[in-house]
Amino acid sequence: MAPIYIDEAVGSDTTGNGTIEAPYQSLGVALFNHPTTTTPASFLIRKDAAGTYEEPTQSSLKKAKKTADGLEKKKKKAEELAEREAKEKGDEKERREKVLVESRKIVLEEDGTLPKPTKIGYLESLRSKRVRVFGWVHRLRQQKDIIFIVVRDGTGYLQTVLSGRVAQTYEALTLTLESSVEVVGTLQTVPEGKTAPGGHELVVDYWRVVGPAPGAEDAFTNRLNEKSDPSIQADLRHLVLRGETASSVLRLRAALLIAFRDSLTAQSLIEVTPPCLVQTQVEGGATLFKLDYYGQPAFLTQSSQLYLETCLPSLGDVFCVQESFRAENSHTRRHLSEYTHLEAELAFITFTDLMDHIEEIICNTVSILLANPTSASLIKSLNPNFITPSRPFLRLSYVDAIKWLNAHGIKHPKEDAEGNHEVGDDIAEAAERQMTDIIGTPVFLYGFPAELKAFYMKKMPQGEGETTVFTESCDLLMPNVGEIVGGSMRIADMEELLAAYKREGIDPEPYYWFTDQRKYGTCEHGGYGLGVERFLAWLANRYTVRECSLYPRWPGRATP
Ligand code: 4AD
């Protein structure tokens, strides 16, 4: 029989097999692996690569035998343990299967006196009464004989407790997150020292699954969790919306729209609904989504401003909350391809009146939200450090802003002149954001050069020796977000408007209805547009406007 080789220097007890090509490292392991060979002559051992292989001594063989016995014992123990565990697992599986079979025999009876369903948000006045609630399993904790389910129905969260028979049904034992359920029971104040949403919990006496959600592979938490990649989160936006943060943002958005409408209505503005399908541009051809409209060119609206202007002689001051579309290839955290645009237009006002009005609407809207306990608590949970902006807002002319940027060393992206800003330069998004963050409060930037702004803006009288023409325009900038409002006074004079079309290379023909406003009783007027998602990002301290839209659209993304 071939001897078994051991090389104490370079052999291996894990990969070796005792051949001369693959020797073991220790005699103990060699003995353990070959328990029937016990004579010294069966082994050849060497201490290092330079030495020669020799038979081990009797005493080293004796020592190695002890090691081999120890290893043998260990192996036996491990085998026993594995066997026991397998049996326990099998027992557990068997036990669970038995329990599940038994559980099918437990059928809960719905009694005829059950109350009508109530929404979770309205439960407070029903403490100690029996109530019935429908919702989704938001959280689930299964203990030995008791199951805690947090049910969500959109109006709130309700902790429910299942014990005894109601916790032993097949549905109870196989319940999964995001299943829809009906729960009935007595609403009890939570015991002192314990907390639950609303301060109460439902002690369930009857319940059922309305629509089960899958478990295992396809379980909700396997499809989506906090670590999911942003592109997966975007694809699964419909499931993201079930989360607490996303739904809080949307709830606050709903409250915000109501508050805006209340503020605007209180200022006697009337809401109108202008069209989305249009044949005129407002903010330049570069960001138009073009489409074929029964063989004619048409666009998705960029702004409803021109339509609002036509309402002034009919309805007086007006506003709208309408989707606007921008085909710009911007992937920034404040750009969407479709956004909710709150726009207003006011007649017989001055430029100062316009800025005062914007400030009033914003501050009043915030006050309404903070005065309402529901929206106030949403703001508090999403943006604990929110500070109500103080009035009046800082007003900084474009020319002073250029000086401010240079004084603070904030560079223009152009390559010449050491990156200093000059009058006539567009203030880039990054510079604008840096400025707002340093100032730390809302800022009106006003009086932009005409060449940077849209064709319809009213010009300021040109100062002596001034070469740049400035406009009665304003942007409202907010910390963390940047521009949230863009507004201006409009050209009221028809000839001036016709000249503006010409300068911008716009064919006046499709704008006949807009020009008519100047023809039939013109007036000084102005208005603004506010990006609802940007405002919400500021209010709720969201990193991106994408979190502030139900189903956000950005370049390349129109799903779900
Ligand atoms: O400054 P903008 O382009 O102004 C107008 O459209 C005017 N016609 C509005 C008017 O005077 N009636 O847009 C107004 C606001 C911006 O301040 C910004 O808040 C938002 O609309 N906005 C966008 N929000 C998200 N994504 C985009 N791509 C946006 N573009 C503008």
Coordinates of C-alpha atoms and ligand atoms in Angstrom, one line a residue:
M1 CA 0.0 0.0 0.0
A2 CA 1.3 3.5 -0.9
P3 CA 2.4 5.5 2.2
I4 CA 0.5 8.5 3.3
Y5 CA 2.5 11.8 3.0
I6 CA 2.5 14.6 5.5
D7 CA 4.5 17.8 4.8
E8 CA 4.3 20.0 7.9
A9 CA 5.6 23.1 6.0
V10 CA 3.5 23.2 2.8
G11 CA 0.9 20.4 3.1
S12 CA -2.8 21.1 3.6
D13 CA -5.3 19.4 6.0
T14 CA -8.2 20.8 4.0
T15 CA -7.2 20.2 0.4
G16 CA -4.5 17.5 0.8
N17 CA -5.3 13.8 0.2
G18 CA -2.0 12.1 1.4
T19 CA -0.4 11.6 -2.0
I20 CA 3.1 13.0 -2.5
E21 CA 1.6 15.6 -4.8
A22 CA -1.0 16.7 -2.2
P23 CA 0.4 15.8 1.3
Y24 CA -1.5 16.6 4.6
Q25 CA 0.0 19.1 7.0
S26 CA -0.6 17.2 10.2
L27 CA -0.3 13.6 11.3
G28 CA -3.4 13.9 13.4
V29 CA -5.6 14.8 10.4
A30 CA -3.9 12.0 8.3
L31 CA -4.8 9.5 11.0
F32 CA -8.3 10.9 11.2
N33 CA -8.9 10.5 7.5
H34 CA -7.3 7.0 7.4
P35 CA -8.5 5.5 10.7
T36 CA -7.6 1.9 9.7
T37 CA -3.9 2.6 9.1
T38 CA -2.1 2.7 12.4
T39 CA 1.5 1.6 12.0
P40 CA 4.3 4.1 11.6
A41 CA 5.4 2.5 8.4
S42 CA 2.2 3.6 6.7
F43 CA 3.2 7.3 7.0
L44 CA 6.0 9.5 5.7
I45 CA 6.5 12.9 7.3
R46 CA 8.8 15.8 6.8
K47 CA 9.2 19.1 8.7
D48 CA 10.2 21.4 5.7
A49 CA 10.6 21.3 2.0
A50 CA 14.4 20.9 2.3
G51 CA 14.1 17.8 4.6
T52 CA 13.5 14.2 3.6
Y53 CA 10.3 12.1 4.3
E54 CA 10.7 9.8 7.3
E55 CA 8.5 7.5 9.3
P56 CA 7.0 9.1 12.4
T57 CA 8.1 8.1 15.8
Q58 CA 5.8 5.9 18.0
S59 CA 5.3 8.8 20.4
S60 CA 4.3 11.3 17.7
L61 CA 2.0 8.7 16.4
K62 CA 0.4 8.3 19.8
K63 CA 0.0 12.1 20.1
A64 CA -1.6 12.2 16.7
K65 CA -4.0 9.5 17.6
K66 CA -5.3 11.6 20.4
T67 CA -5.9 14.5 17.9
A68 CA -7.6 12.1 15.5
D69 CA -9.9 10.8 18.3
G70 CA -10.8 14.4 19.2
L71 CA -11.7 15.1 15.5
E72 CA -13.7 12.0 15.3
K73 CA -15.8 13.0 18.4
K74 CA -16.3 16.4 17.0
K75 CA -17.5 15.0 13.7
K76 CA -20.0 12.7 15.5
K77 CA -21.4 15.5 17.5
A78 CA -21.9 17.6 14.4
E79 CA -23.7 14.8 12.7
E80 CA -26.0 14.3 15.6
L81 CA -26.8 18.0 15.8
A82 CA -27.6 18.1 12.1
E83 CA -29.8 15.1 12.4
R84 CA -31.6 16.7 15.4
E85 CA -32.1 19.9 13.6
A86 CA -33.4 18.3 10.5
K87 CA -35.9 16.4 12.6
E88 CA -36.9 19.5 14.4
K89 CA -37.4 21.3 11.1
G90 CA -39.4 18.4 9.9
D91 CA -41.4 18.4 13.1
E92 CA -41.9 22.1 12.9
K93 CA -43.1 21.8 9.3
E94 CA -45.3 19.0 10.2
R95 CA -46.6 20.9 13.2
R96 CA -47.3 24.0 11.1
E97 CA -49.1 21.9 8.5
K98 CA -51.2 20.4 11.2
V99 CA -52.0 23.8 12.7
L100 CA -52.9 25.1 9.2
V101 CA -55.2 22.1 8.7
E102 CA -56.8 22.7 12.1
S103 CA -57.0 26.4 11.4
R104 CA -59.3 25.8 8.4
K105 CA -61.9 24.5 10.8
I106 CA -62.1 27.8 12.6
V107 CA -64.6 29.9 10.8
L108 CA -65.5 33.3 12.1
E109 CA -69.1 34.2 12.0
E110 CA -70.1 37.7 11.0
D111 CA -72.9 38.8 13.4
G112 CA -75.9 40.7 12.1
T113 CA -75.5 43.7 14.4
L114 CA -72.2 44.9 12.9
P115 CA -71.8 48.6 12.5
K116 CA -71.4 50.4 9.2
P117 CA -67.7 50.9 8.1
T118 CA -65.9 53.9 9.4
K119 CA -62.8 55.6 8.0
I120 CA -59.8 55.4 10.4
G121 CA -59.4 59.2 10.4
Y122 CA -62.9 59.5 12.1
L123 CA -62.5 57.0 14.8
E124 CA -61.8 59.2 17.8
S125 CA -65.4 59.9 18.7
L126 CA -66.1 56.1 18.6
R127 CA -63.9 55.0 21.5
S128 CA -65.2 52.0 23.5
K129 CA -67.7 51.3 20.6
R130 CA -67.7 48.5 18.1
V131 CA -66.5 49.7 14.8
R132 CA -65.8 48.2 11.3
V133 CA -62.9 49.3 9.2
F134 CA -61.6 48.4 5.8
G135 CA -58.0 48.9 4.8
W136 CA -54.6 47.4 3.9
V137 CA -52.1 45.6 6.2
H138 CA -49.4 48.2 6.7
R139 CA -47.5 46.5 9.4
L140 CA -47.7 43.0 10.8
R141 CA -46.3 41.4 13.9
Q142 CA -47.1 37.8 14.7
Q143 CA -46.4 36.6 18.2
K144 CA -47.2 33.3 19.8
D145 CA -50.9 33.7 20.3
I146 CA -51.4 37.3 19.4
I147 CA -51.2 39.2 16.1
F148 CA -50.8 43.0 15.8
I149 CA -51.8 44.5 12.5
V150 CA -51.5 48.2 11.6
V151 CA -54.3 48.8 9.1
R152 CA -54.0 51.7 6.7
D153 CA -57.0 53.2 4.8
G154 CA -55.6 56.5 3.5
T155 CA -57.2 58.5 6.2
G156 CA -54.9 57.1 8.9
Y157 CA -53.4 54.1 10.6
L158 CA -55.1 51.9 13.1
Q159 CA -53.4 49.4 15.4
T160 CA -55.5 46.2 15.7
V161 CA -55.0 43.3 18.1
L162 CA -56.1 39.7 17.2
S163 CA -56.0 37.0 19.9
G164 CA -57.8 33.8 20.7
R165 CA -59.9 32.3 17.9
V166 CA -59.6 35.3 15.6
A167 CA -55.8 34.8 15.6
Q168 CA -56.1 31.1 14.8
T169 CA -57.9 31.1 11.5
Y170 CA -56.1 30.0 8.3
E171 CA -56.1 33.6 7.1
A172 CA -54.6 34.8 10.3
L173 CA -51.7 32.3 10.1
T174 CA -51.0 33.1 6.5
L175 CA -51.6 36.8 6.5
T176 CA -49.2 39.0 4.5
L177 CA -48.3 42.7 4.3
E178 CA -50.4 44.8 1.9
S179 CA -53.3 42.3 1.9
S180 CA -56.6 44.2 2.1
V181 CA -58.7 43.3 5.2
E182 CA -62.0 44.0 6.9
V183 CA -61.7 44.3 10.7
V184 CA -64.4 44.6 13.3
G185 CA -64.0 45.0 17.0
T186 CA -64.1 47.3 20.0
L187 CA -62.1 50.5 19.9
Q188 CA -60.1 50.9 23.1
T189 CA -57.8 53.6 24.4
V190 CA -54.3 52.2 24.6
P191 CA -53.1 51.4 28.1
E192 CA -51.1 54.0 29.9
G193 CA -47.4 54.0 28.8
K194 CA -48.2 52.4 25.4
T195 CA -48.6 54.3 22.2
A196 CA -50.6 53.7 19.0
P197 CA -51.7 55.9 16.1
G198 CA -54.6 58.0 17.4
G199 CA -54.1 56.8 20.9
H200 CA -56.4 53.8 20.5
E201 CA -56.4 50.2 19.2
L202 CA -59.0 47.9 17.9
V203 CA -59.6 44.6 19.8
V204 CA -60.8 42.5 16.9
D205 CA -63.7 40.1 17.2
Y206 CA -64.4 39.5 13.6
W207 CA -62.2 40.0 10.5
R208 CA -61.5 38.6 7.1
V209 CA -59.0 39.1 4.2
V210 CA -60.6 40.9 1.3
G211 CA -57.7 40.5 -1.2
P212 CA -54.6 38.6 -0.2
A213 CA -51.1 39.9 -1.2
P214 CA -48.5 37.3 -2.2
G215 CA -45.8 36.1 0.3
A216 CA -42.4 34.5 -0.3
E217 CA -40.6 35.5 -3.6
D218 CA -43.3 37.9 -4.7
A219 CA -43.8 39.5 -1.3
F220 CA -44.2 43.3 -1.2
T221 CA -41.0 43.8 0.7
N222 CA -39.1 41.7 -1.9
R223 CA -40.3 43.9 -4.7
L224 CA -39.6 47.2 -3.0
N225 CA -37.7 48.3 0.1
E226 CA -35.7 51.2 1.3
K227 CA -32.5 49.9 -0.4
S228 CA -34.2 49.5 -3.9
D229 CA -32.4 51.2 -6.7
P230 CA -33.9 54.7 -7.8
S231 CA -34.8 53.3 -11.2
I232 CA -36.7 50.4 -9.5
Q233 CA -38.4 52.9 -7.2
A234 CA -39.4 54.9 -10.3
D235 CA -40.8 51.8 -12.0
L236 CA -42.7 50.9 -8.8
R237 CA -43.9 54.4 -8.0
H238 CA -47.4 52.9 -7.6
L239 CA -46.1 50.8 -4.7
V240 CA -43.9 53.5 -3.3
L241 CA -47.0 55.6 -2.9
R242 CA -48.2 53.1 -0.2
G243 CA -45.3 54.2 2.0
E244 CA -45.7 56.7 4.8
T245 CA -43.5 59.4 3.5
A246 CA -44.7 59.4 -0.1
S247 CA -48.4 59.4 1.0
S248 CA -47.7 62.2 3.5
V249 CA -46.2 64.3 0.7
L250 CA -49.3 63.7 -1.5
R251 CA -51.6 64.5 1.4
L252 CA -49.8 67.7 2.1
R253 CA -50.0 68.5 -1.7
A254 CA -53.8 68.1 -1.6
A255 CA -54.0 70.4 1.5
L256 CA -51.6 72.9 -0.3
L257 CA -53.9 73.1 -3.4
I258 CA -56.9 73.8 -1.2
A259 CA -55.0 76.5 0.7
F260 CA -53.8 78.1 -2.5
R261 CA -57.3 78.2 -3.8
D262 CA -58.6 79.7 -0.5
S263 CA -55.9 82.4 -0.6
L264 CA -56.6 83.3 -4.2
T265 CA -60.3 83.3 -3.8
A266 CA -60.0 85.5 -0.7
Q267 CA -58.3 88.0 -3.0
S268 CA -61.3 87.8 -5.4
L269 CA -59.5 85.8 -8.1
I270 CA -61.7 83.4 -10.0
E271 CA -60.5 79.9 -11.1
V272 CA -60.6 79.1 -14.8
T273 CA -59.5 76.0 -16.7
P274 CA -57.5 76.8 -19.8
P275 CA -56.7 74.2 -22.5
C276 CA -53.7 71.9 -22.5
L277 CA -53.7 71.6 -26.3
V278 CA -52.6 74.9 -27.8
Q279 CA -51.1 76.4 -31.0
T280 CA -49.1 79.2 -29.5
Q281 CA -45.9 79.3 -27.4
V282 CA -45.3 81.3 -24.3
E283 CA -41.8 80.5 -23.0
G284 CA -39.8 79.9 -26.2
G285 CA -39.9 77.2 -28.9
A286 CA -37.0 75.2 -27.4
T287 CA -39.2 73.6 -24.7
L288 CA -42.3 72.9 -26.7
F289 CA -43.7 69.4 -27.0
K290 CA -45.0 69.3 -30.6
L291 CA -47.8 67.1 -31.8
D292 CA -50.0 66.5 -34.8
Y293 CA -53.5 67.9 -34.2
Y294 CA -55.8 66.6 -37.0
G295 CA -53.1 67.4 -39.5
Q296 CA -52.2 70.8 -37.9
P297 CA -49.2 71.5 -35.7
A298 CA -50.1 71.9 -32.1
F299 CA -48.3 71.9 -28.7
L300 CA -48.8 70.8 -25.1
T301 CA -49.1 74.1 -23.1
Q302 CA -46.0 75.6 -21.5
S303 CA -48.1 78.1 -19.6
S304 CA -51.7 79.2 -19.5
Q305 CA -50.7 82.8 -19.1
L306 CA -51.9 84.1 -22.5
Y307 CA -55.3 82.6 -21.9
L308 CA -55.6 84.0 -18.4
E309 CA -54.8 87.5 -19.9
T310 CA -57.9 87.1 -22.1
C311 CA -60.1 86.4 -19.1
L312 CA -59.4 89.8 -17.4
P313 CA -62.0 91.8 -19.2
S314 CA -64.5 89.0 -18.7
L315 CA -64.0 87.7 -15.2
G316 CA -61.6 90.2 -13.6
D317 CA -58.6 88.7 -11.8
V318 CA -58.2 85.0 -12.5
F319 CA -56.1 82.0 -11.7
C320 CA -55.7 78.4 -12.8
V321 CA -54.1 75.2 -11.6
Q322 CA -53.1 73.5 -14.8
E323 CA -50.5 71.1 -16.0
S324 CA -47.7 72.7 -18.0
F325 CA -45.2 70.8 -20.2
R326 CA -41.6 71.6 -20.8
A327 CA -39.6 69.5 -23.3
E328 CA -36.2 70.6 -21.9
N329 CA -33.6 67.9 -21.5
S330 CA -33.0 68.8 -17.8
H331 CA -32.3 66.0 -15.4
T332 CA -31.9 68.4 -12.4
R333 CA -33.8 67.8 -9.1
R334 CA -36.1 70.8 -9.8
H335 CA -37.1 70.0 -13.4
L336 CA -40.1 68.0 -14.6
S337 CA -41.3 67.5 -18.1
E338 CA -44.9 67.9 -16.8
Y339 CA -45.6 69.9 -13.7
T340 CA -48.6 71.5 -12.0
H341 CA -48.5 75.2 -12.7
L342 CA -50.5 77.6 -10.5
E343 CA -50.8 80.8 -12.5
A344 CA -52.7 84.1 -11.8
E345 CA -53.3 87.3 -13.7
L346 CA -54.3 90.6 -12.3
A347 CA -55.6 93.8 -14.1
F348 CA -54.9 97.4 -13.3
I349 CA -51.9 96.8 -11.0
T350 CA -48.4 98.1 -10.8
F351 CA -45.2 96.0 -10.6
T352 CA -45.0 96.6 -6.9
D353 CA -48.6 95.5 -6.5
L354 CA -47.7 92.3 -8.3
M355 CA -44.8 91.4 -5.9
D356 CA -46.9 92.3 -2.9
H357 CA -49.7 90.0 -4.1
I358 CA -47.3 87.1 -4.7
E359 CA -45.9 87.6 -1.2
E360 CA -49.4 87.8 0.3
I361 CA -50.6 84.6 -1.5
I362 CA -47.6 82.6 -0.4
C363 CA -47.7 83.8 3.3
N364 CA -51.4 83.4 3.6
T365 CA -51.3 79.9 2.1
V366 CA -48.6 78.9 4.6
S367 CA -50.7 80.4 7.4
I368 CA -53.8 78.4 6.3
L369 CA -51.7 75.2 6.3
L370 CA -50.2 75.8 9.7
A371 CA -53.6 76.7 11.2
N372 CA -55.0 73.4 10.2
P373 CA -53.9 70.6 12.7
T374 CA -53.8 67.9 10.0
S375 CA -51.6 69.8 7.5
A376 CA -49.6 71.4 10.3
S377 CA -48.7 67.9 11.6
L378 CA -47.8 66.8 8.0
I379 CA -45.4 69.7 7.7
K380 CA -44.0 69.0 11.1
S381 CA -43.3 65.4 10.4
L382 CA -41.8 66.0 6.9
N383 CA -40.0 69.2 7.6
P384 CA -39.4 69.5 11.4
N385 CA -37.3 72.7 10.9
F386 CA -39.7 74.5 8.8
I387 CA -39.8 78.3 9.5
T388 CA -42.6 80.5 8.4
P389 CA -41.0 83.1 6.1
S390 CA -41.1 86.6 7.6
R391 CA -42.4 89.5 5.6
P392 CA -41.5 91.6 3.6
F393 CA -39.5 89.3 1.4
L394 CA -36.1 90.7 0.4
R395 CA -36.3 92.4 -3.0
L396 CA -33.0 92.4 -4.9
S397 CA -32.7 94.0 -8.4
Y398 CA -31.0 91.9 -11.1
V399 CA -28.1 94.4 -11.3
D400 CA -27.6 94.3 -7.5
A401 CA -27.7 90.5 -7.7
I402 CA -24.9 90.5 -10.2
K403 CA -22.9 92.7 -7.8
W404 CA -23.8 90.4 -4.9
L405 CA -22.6 87.3 -6.8
N406 CA -19.2 88.9 -7.6
A407 CA -18.8 90.2 -4.1
H408 CA -19.4 86.6 -2.8
G409 CA -17.0 85.0 -5.4
I410 CA -19.8 83.0 -7.0
K411 CA -18.6 82.4 -10.6
H412 CA -20.3 82.4 -13.9
P413 CA -19.7 79.2 -15.9
K414 CA -18.3 81.2 -18.9
E415 CA -14.6 80.9 -19.5
D416 CA -13.4 84.5 -19.9
A417 CA -13.0 87.4 -17.4
E418 CA -12.2 85.1 -14.4
G419 CA -15.8 84.0 -14.3
N420 CA -17.1 87.2 -13.0
H421 CA -20.8 87.9 -13.6
E422 CA -21.6 90.9 -15.9
V423 CA -24.9 92.7 -16.5
G424 CA -26.6 90.8 -19.4
D425 CA -25.5 87.4 -18.1
D426 CA -28.1 84.7 -17.3
I427 CA -27.8 83.7 -13.6
A428 CA -27.2 80.0 -13.8
E429 CA -29.1 77.5 -11.7
A430 CA -26.1 76.7 -9.5
A431 CA -25.2 80.3 -8.8
E432 CA -28.9 81.1 -8.1
R433 CA -29.0 78.2 -5.6
Q434 CA -25.8 79.2 -3.9
M435 CA -27.1 82.7 -3.5
T436 CA -30.5 81.6 -2.1
D437 CA -28.8 79.2 0.3
I438 CA -26.4 81.9 1.6
I439 CA -29.2 84.5 2.0
G440 CA -31.4 81.7 3.6
T441 CA -34.8 83.5 3.2
P442 CA -37.2 84.0 0.2
V443 CA -35.8 86.6 -2.2
F444 CA -37.4 88.4 -5.1
L445 CA -35.0 89.0 -7.9
Y446 CA -36.5 91.6 -10.2
G447 CA -35.7 93.7 -13.3
F448 CA -34.1 91.1 -15.6
P449 CA -32.7 92.2 -19.0
A450 CA -35.2 92.0 -21.8
E451 CA -33.0 89.8 -23.9
L452 CA -33.0 87.0 -21.2
K453 CA -36.8 87.0 -20.9
A454 CA -40.0 86.2 -22.8
F455 CA -41.4 88.4 -25.5
Y456 CA -44.5 89.5 -23.6
M457 CA -42.7 91.3 -20.7
K458 CA -43.2 95.0 -20.0
K459 CA -40.0 97.0 -20.3
M460 CA -38.8 99.4 -17.6
P461 CA -38.1 103.0 -18.7
Q462 CA -34.4 103.1 -19.9
G463 CA -32.2 105.1 -17.5
E464 CA -29.8 107.7 -18.9
G465 CA -26.7 106.2 -20.5
E466 CA -28.1 102.7 -20.0
T467 CA -27.6 100.3 -22.8
T468 CA -29.4 97.3 -21.4
V469 CA -33.2 97.2 -21.5
F470 CA -34.7 95.8 -18.2
T471 CA -38.1 94.4 -17.7
E472 CA -40.7 94.5 -15.0
S473 CA -40.1 90.9 -14.2
C474 CA -39.5 89.0 -11.0
D475 CA -38.4 85.5 -9.9
L476 CA -39.1 84.4 -6.3
L477 CA -36.3 82.2 -5.0
M478 CA -36.5 79.9 -2.0
P479 CA -33.7 78.3 0.0
N480 CA -33.0 74.7 -1.0
V481 CA -35.1 74.9 -4.2
G482 CA -34.3 78.1 -6.0
E483 CA -36.9 79.7 -8.3
I484 CA -40.4 78.8 -7.4
V485 CA -42.3 81.7 -9.0
G486 CA -41.7 83.6 -12.3
G487 CA -43.8 86.6 -13.0
S488 CA -43.9 90.0 -14.8
M489 CA -46.0 92.9 -15.9
R490 CA -47.1 92.4 -19.5
I491 CA -46.8 94.6 -22.5
A492 CA -50.1 96.6 -22.6
D493 CA -49.5 98.5 -25.8
M494 CA -50.4 96.8 -29.1
E495 CA -47.7 98.4 -31.2
E496 CA -45.1 97.4 -28.7
L497 CA -46.4 93.8 -28.6
L498 CA -46.3 93.6 -32.4
A499 CA -42.7 94.8 -32.3
A500 CA -41.9 92.2 -29.7
Y501 CA -43.3 89.4 -31.9
K502 CA -41.1 90.7 -34.7
R503 CA -38.0 90.9 -32.6
E504 CA -38.5 87.2 -31.4
G505 CA -39.3 86.0 -35.0
I506 CA -42.9 85.0 -33.9
D507 CA -45.6 84.9 -36.5
P508 CA -48.3 87.2 -35.0
E509 CA -51.1 85.4 -36.9
P510 CA -51.8 82.6 -34.4
Y511 CA -51.7 85.2 -31.6
Y512 CA -54.6 87.3 -33.0
W513 CA -56.7 86.6 -29.9
F514 CA -53.9 87.6 -27.6
T515 CA -53.2 90.8 -29.6
D516 CA -56.9 91.6 -29.4
Q517 CA -56.6 92.2 -25.7
R518 CA -54.5 95.3 -26.5
K519 CA -56.9 96.3 -29.3
Y520 CA -60.1 96.2 -27.3
G521 CA -59.6 98.2 -24.1
T522 CA -56.0 97.5 -23.0
C523 CA -54.9 97.8 -19.3
E524 CA -51.8 97.5 -17.2
H525 CA -51.7 94.0 -16.0
G526 CA -49.4 91.4 -14.7
G527 CA -49.2 87.8 -13.4
Y528 CA -47.1 84.9 -12.4
G529 CA -46.6 81.2 -12.5
L530 CA -45.7 79.1 -9.5
G531 CA -44.4 75.5 -9.8
V532 CA -46.5 73.5 -7.3
E533 CA -43.9 70.7 -7.0
R534 CA -41.1 73.2 -6.3
F535 CA -43.2 75.0 -3.7
L536 CA -44.0 71.6 -2.1
A537 CA -40.3 70.6 -2.2
W538 CA -39.6 73.8 -0.2
L539 CA -42.5 73.3 2.2
A540 CA -41.9 69.6 2.9
N541 CA -38.1 69.7 2.6
R542 CA -37.9 67.2 -0.2
Y543 CA -34.7 66.6 -2.1
T544 CA -36.3 66.6 -5.5
V545 CA -39.5 67.8 -7.2
R546 CA -39.9 64.2 -8.4
E547 CA -41.1 63.3 -4.8
C548 CA -43.7 66.0 -5.0
S549 CA -45.6 64.7 -8.1
L550 CA -48.0 61.7 -8.1
Y551 CA -46.4 60.2 -11.2
P552 CA -43.4 62.4 -12.1
R553 CA -42.3 62.8 -15.7
W554 CA -38.8 63.7 -16.7
P555 CA -36.7 63.1 -19.8
G556 CA -37.2 59.5 -20.8
R557 CA -39.7 58.7 -18.0
A558 CA -43.5 58.4 -18.7
T559 CA -44.1 55.2 -16.7
P560 CA -46.1 54.2 -14.7
Ligands
4AD1 O1 -40.7 81.0 -15.1 P1 -41.7 80.2 -15.9 O2 -41.3 79.6 -17.2 O3 -42.9 81.3 -16.2 C1 -43.9 81.1 -17.0 O4 -44.3 80.1 -17.6 C2 -44.9 82.3 -17.0 N1 -45.6 82.3 -18.3 C3 -45.8 82.1 -15.9 C4 -46.8 83.3 -15.8 O5 -46.3 84.4 -15.7 N2 -48.0 83.0 -15.8 O6 -42.4 79.2 -15.0 C5 -43.0 79.5 -13.8 C6 -42.7 78.6 -12.7 C7 -41.2 78.5 -12.3 O7 -40.9 79.5 -11.4 C8 -41.1 77.2 -11.7 O8 -41.5 77.2 -10.4 C9 -42.1 76.4 -12.5 O9 -43.0 77.2 -13.1 N3 -41.4 75.6 -13.6 C10 -41.1 74.3 -13.4 N4 -41.3 73.4 -12.5 C11 -40.9 72.1 -12.6 N5 -40.3 71.7 -13.8 C12 -40.0 72.5 -14.8 N6 -39.5 72.1 -15.9 C13 -40.5 73.9 -14.6 N7 -40.4 75.0 -15.4 C14 -40.9 76.0 -14.7

